[in-house]
Coordinates of N, CA and C and ligand atoms in Angstrom, one line a residue:
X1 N 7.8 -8.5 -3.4 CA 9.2 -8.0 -3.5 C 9.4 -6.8 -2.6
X2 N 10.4 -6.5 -2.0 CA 10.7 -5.3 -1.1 C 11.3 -4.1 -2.2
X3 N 10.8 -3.2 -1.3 CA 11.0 -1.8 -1.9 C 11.9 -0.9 -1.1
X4 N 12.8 -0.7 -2.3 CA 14.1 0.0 -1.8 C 14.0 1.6 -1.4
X5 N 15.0 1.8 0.0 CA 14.9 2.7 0.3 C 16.5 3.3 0.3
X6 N 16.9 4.6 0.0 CA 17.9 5.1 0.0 C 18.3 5.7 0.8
X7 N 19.4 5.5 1.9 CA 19.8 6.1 3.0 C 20.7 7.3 2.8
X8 N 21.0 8.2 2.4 CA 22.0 9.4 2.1 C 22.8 9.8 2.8
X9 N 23.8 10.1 2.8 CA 24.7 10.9 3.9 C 25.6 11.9 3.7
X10 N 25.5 13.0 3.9 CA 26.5 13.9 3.9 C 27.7 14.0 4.2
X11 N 28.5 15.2 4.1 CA 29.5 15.2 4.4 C 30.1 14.8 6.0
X12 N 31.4 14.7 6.0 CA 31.8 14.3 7.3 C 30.7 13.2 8.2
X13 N 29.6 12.3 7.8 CA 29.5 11.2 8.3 C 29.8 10.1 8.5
X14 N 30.9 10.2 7.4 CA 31.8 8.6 7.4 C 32.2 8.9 8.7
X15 N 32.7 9.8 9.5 CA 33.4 9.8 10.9 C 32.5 9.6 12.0
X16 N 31.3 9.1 11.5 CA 30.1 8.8 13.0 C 30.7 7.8 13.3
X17 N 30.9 7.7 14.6 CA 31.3 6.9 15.5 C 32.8 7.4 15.9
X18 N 33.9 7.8 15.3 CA 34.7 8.0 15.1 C 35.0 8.8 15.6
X19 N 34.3 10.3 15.6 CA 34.9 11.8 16.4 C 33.7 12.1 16.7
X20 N 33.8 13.4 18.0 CA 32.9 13.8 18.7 C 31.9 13.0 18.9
X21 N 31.9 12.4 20.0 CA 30.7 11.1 20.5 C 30.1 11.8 21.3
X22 N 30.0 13.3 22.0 CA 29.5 13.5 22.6 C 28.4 14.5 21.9
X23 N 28.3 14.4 20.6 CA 27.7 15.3 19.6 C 26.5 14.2 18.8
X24 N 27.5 13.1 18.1 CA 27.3 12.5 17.3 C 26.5 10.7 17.8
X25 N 27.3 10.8 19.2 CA 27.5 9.2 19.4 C 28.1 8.5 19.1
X26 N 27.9 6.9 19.5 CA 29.1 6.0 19.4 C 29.2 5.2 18.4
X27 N 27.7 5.3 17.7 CA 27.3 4.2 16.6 C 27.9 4.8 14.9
X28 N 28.3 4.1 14.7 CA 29.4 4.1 12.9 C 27.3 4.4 12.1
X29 N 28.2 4.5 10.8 CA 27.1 4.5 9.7 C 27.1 2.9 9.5
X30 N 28.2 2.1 9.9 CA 27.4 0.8 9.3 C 26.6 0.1 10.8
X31 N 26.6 1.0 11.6 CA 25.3 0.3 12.6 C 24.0 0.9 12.5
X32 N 24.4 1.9 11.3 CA 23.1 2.9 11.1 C 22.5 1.9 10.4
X33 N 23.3 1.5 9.5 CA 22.5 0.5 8.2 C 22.0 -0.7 8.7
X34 N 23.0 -1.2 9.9 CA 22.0 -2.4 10.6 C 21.0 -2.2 10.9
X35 N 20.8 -1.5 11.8 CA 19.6 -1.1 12.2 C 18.6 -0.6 11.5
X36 N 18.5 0.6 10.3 CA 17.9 0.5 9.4 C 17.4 -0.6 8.3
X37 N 17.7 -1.8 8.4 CA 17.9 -3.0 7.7 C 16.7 -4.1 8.4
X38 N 17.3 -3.8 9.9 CA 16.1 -4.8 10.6 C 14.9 -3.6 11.1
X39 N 15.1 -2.7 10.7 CA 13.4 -2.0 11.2 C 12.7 -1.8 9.9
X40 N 13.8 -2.4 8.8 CA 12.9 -2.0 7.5 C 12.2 -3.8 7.3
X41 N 12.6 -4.8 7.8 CA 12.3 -6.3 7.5 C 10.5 -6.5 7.6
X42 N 9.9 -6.2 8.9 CA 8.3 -6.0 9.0 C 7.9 -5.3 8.2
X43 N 7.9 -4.2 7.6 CA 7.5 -3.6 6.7 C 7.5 -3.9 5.3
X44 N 8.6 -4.9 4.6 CA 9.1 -5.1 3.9 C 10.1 -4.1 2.9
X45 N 10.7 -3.6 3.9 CA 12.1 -2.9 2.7 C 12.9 -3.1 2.7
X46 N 14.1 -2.8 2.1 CA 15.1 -3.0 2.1 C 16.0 -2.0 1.9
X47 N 17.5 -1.7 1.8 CA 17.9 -0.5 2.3 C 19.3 -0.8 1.8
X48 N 20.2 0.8 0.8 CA 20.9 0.8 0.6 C 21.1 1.9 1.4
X49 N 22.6 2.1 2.0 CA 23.3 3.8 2.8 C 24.5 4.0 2.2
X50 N 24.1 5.1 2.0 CA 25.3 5.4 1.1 C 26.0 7.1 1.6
X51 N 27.1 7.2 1.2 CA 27.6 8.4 1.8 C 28.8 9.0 0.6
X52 N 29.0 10.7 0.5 CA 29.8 11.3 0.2 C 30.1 12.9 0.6
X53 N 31.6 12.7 0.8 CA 31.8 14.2 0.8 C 31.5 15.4 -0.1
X54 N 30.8 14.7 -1.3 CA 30.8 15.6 -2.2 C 29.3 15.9 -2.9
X55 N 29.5 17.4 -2.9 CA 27.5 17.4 -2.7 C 26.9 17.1 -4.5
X56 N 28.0 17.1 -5.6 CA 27.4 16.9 -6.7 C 27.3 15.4 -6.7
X57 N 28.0 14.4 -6.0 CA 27.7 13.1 -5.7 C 26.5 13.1 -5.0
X58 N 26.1 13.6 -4.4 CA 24.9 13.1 -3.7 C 23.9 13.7 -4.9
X59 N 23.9 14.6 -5.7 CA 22.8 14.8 -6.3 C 23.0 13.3 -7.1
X60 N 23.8 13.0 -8.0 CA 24.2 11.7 -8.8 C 23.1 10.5 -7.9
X61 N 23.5 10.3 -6.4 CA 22.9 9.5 -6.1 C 21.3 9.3 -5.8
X62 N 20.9 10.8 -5.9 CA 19.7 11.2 -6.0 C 19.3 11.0 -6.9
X63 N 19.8 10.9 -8.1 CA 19.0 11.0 -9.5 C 18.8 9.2 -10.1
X64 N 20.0 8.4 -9.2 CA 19.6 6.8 -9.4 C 19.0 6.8 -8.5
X65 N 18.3 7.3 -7.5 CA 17.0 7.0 -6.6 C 15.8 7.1 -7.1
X66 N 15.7 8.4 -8.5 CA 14.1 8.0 -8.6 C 14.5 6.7 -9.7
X67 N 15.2 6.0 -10.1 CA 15.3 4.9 -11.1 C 15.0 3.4 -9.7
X68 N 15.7 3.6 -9.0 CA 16.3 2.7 -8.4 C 15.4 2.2 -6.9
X69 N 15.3 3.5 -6.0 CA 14.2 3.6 -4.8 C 13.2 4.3 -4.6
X70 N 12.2 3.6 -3.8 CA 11.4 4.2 -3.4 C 10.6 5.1 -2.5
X71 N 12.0 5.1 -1.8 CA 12.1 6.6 -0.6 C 13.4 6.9 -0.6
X72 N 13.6 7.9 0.0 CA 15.1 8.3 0.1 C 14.7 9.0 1.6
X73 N 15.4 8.4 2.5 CA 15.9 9.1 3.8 C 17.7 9.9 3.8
X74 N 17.4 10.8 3.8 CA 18.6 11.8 3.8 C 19.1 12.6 5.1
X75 N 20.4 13.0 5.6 CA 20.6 13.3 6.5 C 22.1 14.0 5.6
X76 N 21.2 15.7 5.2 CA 22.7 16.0 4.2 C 23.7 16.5 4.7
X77 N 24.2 16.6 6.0 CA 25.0 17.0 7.1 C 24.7 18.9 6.5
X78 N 26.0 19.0 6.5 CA 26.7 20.6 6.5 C 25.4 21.1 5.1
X79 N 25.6 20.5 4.3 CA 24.6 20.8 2.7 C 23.0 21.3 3.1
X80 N 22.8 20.7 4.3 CA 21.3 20.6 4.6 C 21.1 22.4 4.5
X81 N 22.6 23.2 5.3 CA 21.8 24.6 5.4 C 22.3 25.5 4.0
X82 N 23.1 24.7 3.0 CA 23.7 25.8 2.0 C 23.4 25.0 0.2
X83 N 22.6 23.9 0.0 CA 22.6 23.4 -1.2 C 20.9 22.9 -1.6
X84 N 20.9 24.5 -2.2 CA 20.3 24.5 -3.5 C 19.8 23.3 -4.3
X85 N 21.4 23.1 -4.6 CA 21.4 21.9 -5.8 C 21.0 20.5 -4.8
X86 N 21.0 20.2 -4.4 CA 20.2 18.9 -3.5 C 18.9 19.0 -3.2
X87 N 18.3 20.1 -3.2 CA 17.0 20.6 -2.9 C 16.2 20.2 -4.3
X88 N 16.5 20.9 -5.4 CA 16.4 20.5 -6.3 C 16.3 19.4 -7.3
X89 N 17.2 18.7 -6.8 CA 17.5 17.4 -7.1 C 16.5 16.5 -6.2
X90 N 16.3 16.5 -4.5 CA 15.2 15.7 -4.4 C 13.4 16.0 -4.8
X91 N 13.4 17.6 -5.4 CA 12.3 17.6 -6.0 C 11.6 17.0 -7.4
X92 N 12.9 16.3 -8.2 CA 12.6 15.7 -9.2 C 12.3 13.9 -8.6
X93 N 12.5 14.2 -7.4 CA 12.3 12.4 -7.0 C 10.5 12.4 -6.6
X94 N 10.0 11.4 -6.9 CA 8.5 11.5 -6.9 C 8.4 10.5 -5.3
X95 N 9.0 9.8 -4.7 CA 8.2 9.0 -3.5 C 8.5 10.0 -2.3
X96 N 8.7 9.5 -1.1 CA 8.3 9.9 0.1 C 10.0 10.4 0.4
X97 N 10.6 11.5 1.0 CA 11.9 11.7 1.0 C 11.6 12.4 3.0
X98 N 12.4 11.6 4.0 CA 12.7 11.8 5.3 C 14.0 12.5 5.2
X99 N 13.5 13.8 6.3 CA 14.6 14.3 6.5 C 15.5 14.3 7.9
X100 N 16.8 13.6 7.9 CA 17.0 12.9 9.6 C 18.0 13.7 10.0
X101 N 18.4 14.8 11.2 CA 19.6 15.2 11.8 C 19.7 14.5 13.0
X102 N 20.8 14.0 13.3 CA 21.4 13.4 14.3 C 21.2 14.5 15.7
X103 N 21.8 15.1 15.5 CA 21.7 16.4 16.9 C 20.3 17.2 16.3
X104 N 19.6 17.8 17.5 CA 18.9 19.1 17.5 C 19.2 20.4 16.7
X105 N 19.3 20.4 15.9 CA 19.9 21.6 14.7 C 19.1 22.9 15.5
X106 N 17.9 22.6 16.1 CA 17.3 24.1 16.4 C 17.9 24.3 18.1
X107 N 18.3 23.6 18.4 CA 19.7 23.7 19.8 C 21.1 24.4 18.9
X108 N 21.5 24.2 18.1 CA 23.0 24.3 18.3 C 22.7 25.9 17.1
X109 N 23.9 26.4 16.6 CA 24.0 27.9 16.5 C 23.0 28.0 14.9
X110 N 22.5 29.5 15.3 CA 21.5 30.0 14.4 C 21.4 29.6 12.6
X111 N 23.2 29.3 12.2 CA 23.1 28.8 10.9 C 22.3 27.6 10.5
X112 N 22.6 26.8 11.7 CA 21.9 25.2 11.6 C 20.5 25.4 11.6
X113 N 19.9 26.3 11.9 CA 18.7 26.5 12.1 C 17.3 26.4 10.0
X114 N 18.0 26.6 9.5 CA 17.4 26.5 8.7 C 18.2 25.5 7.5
X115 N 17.4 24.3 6.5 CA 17.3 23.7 6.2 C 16.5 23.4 4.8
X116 N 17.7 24.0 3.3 CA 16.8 23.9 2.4 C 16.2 22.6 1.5
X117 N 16.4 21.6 2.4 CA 16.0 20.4 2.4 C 14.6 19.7 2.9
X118 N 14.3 20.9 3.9 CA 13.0 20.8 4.8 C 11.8 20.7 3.8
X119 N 12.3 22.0 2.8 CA 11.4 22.6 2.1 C 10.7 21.4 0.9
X120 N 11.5 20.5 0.9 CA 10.9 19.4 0.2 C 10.5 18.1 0.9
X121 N 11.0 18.0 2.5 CA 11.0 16.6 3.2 C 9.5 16.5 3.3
X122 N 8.8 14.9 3.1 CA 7.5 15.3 4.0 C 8.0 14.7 5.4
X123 N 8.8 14.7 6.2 CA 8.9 14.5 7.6 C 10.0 15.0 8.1
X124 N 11.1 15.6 9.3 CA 11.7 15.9 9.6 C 12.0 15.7 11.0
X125 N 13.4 14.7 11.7 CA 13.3 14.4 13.0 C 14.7 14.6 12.9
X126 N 15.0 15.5 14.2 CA 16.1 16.0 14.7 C 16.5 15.9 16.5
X127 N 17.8 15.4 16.6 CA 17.7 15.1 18.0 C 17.2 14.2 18.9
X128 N 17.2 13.2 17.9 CA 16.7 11.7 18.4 C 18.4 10.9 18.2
X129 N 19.5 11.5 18.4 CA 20.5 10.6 17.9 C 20.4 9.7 16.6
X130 N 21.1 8.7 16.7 CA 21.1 8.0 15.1 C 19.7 6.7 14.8
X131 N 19.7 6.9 16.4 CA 17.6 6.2 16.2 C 16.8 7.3 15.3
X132 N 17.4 8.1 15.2 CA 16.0 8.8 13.8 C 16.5 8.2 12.5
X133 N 17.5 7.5 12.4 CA 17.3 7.1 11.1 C 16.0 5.9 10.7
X134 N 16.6 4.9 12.0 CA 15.4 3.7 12.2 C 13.8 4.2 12.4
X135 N 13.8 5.4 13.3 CA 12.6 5.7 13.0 C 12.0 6.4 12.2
X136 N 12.8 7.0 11.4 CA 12.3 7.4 9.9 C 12.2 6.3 9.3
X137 N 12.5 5.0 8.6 CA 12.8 3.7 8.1 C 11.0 3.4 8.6
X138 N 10.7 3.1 9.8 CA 9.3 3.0 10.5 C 8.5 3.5 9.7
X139 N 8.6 4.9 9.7 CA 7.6 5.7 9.0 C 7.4 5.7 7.8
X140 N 8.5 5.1 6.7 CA 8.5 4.9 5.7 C 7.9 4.2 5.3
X141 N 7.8 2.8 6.2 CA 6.6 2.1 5.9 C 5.7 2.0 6.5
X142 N 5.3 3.2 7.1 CA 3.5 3.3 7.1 C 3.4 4.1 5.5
X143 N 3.8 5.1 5.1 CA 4.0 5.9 4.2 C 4.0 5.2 2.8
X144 N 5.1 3.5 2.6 CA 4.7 2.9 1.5 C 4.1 1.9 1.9
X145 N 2.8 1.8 2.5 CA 2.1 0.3 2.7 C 1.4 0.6 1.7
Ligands
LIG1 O1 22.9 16.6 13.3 C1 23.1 16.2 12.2 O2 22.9 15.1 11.8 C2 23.8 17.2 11.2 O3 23.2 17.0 9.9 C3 25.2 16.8 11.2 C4 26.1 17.7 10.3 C5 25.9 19.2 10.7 O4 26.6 20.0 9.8 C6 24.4 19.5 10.7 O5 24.2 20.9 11.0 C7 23.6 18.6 11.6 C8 27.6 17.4 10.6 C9 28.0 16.0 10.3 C10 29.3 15.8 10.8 O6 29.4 14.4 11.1 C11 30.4 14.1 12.0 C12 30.3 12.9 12.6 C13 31.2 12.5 13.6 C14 32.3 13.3 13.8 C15 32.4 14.5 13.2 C16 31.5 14.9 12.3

């Protein structure tokens, strides 16, 4: 049986694809999930993405992850440099939690620079565009073989 992996999304991601392509890219969240879908098939996982503008929703969604999956790849947009409570929330989750930014966070201005999400990720890829979600998905399963 395949083992579920949770895709997360922060605020303002529903707009990938949509605004600033020159930041973000051209590819939507649901070509994130394609693509996370078929890089999860050899490994055997499978893959829910899920997205909200609201950061006590994403804890909510965190907390049916440890019920529900067995990694959680997260990408908490704006939350990554100001929420506590998500930090927290993926410390009660026990599997393997990737941490994915789309742009170079340690390129763009000093706030972006720190990440109280790091402090729990065991991996962290930034500035690979929306291929670091796929390639966190990879690593997830070396991580649950
Ligand atoms: O680089 C990333 O993936 C970020 O997590 C994206 C966040 C930003 O606050 C982080 O510092 C770095 C912003 C997400 C906004 O997403 C948009 C997507 C398309 C158009 C407009 C916003």
């Amino acid at each position: 049986m395949s083992k579920m992996i949770y895709i997360l999304n922060g605020p303002n991601l529903n707009l990938l694809g949509k605004r600033e392509p020159e930041i973000y890219g051209h590819d939507t969240l649901a070509d994130v999930e394609t693509n996370c879908a078929e890089a999860g098939k050899r490994p055997g996982l499978s893959v829910k993405l899920l997205q909200s503008n609201h950061e006590g929703e994403l804890v909510e969604m965190i907390h049916d992850a440890r019920e529900n999956a067995a990694g959680i790849i997260i990408n908490p947009a704006a939350y990554s440099h100001t929420s506590v409570a998500i930090l927290d929330a993926l410390n009660t989750f026990e599997g393997p939690v990737l941490e994915v930014h789309i742009s170079n966070i340690h390129k763009r201005e000093a706030f972006r620079h720190h990440s109280y999400v790091s402090a729990r990720a065991d991996g962290v890829i930034a500035g690979f565009g929306v291929n670091g979600y796929a390639l966190a998905m990879q690593h997830m399963g070396t991580l649950l073989a």
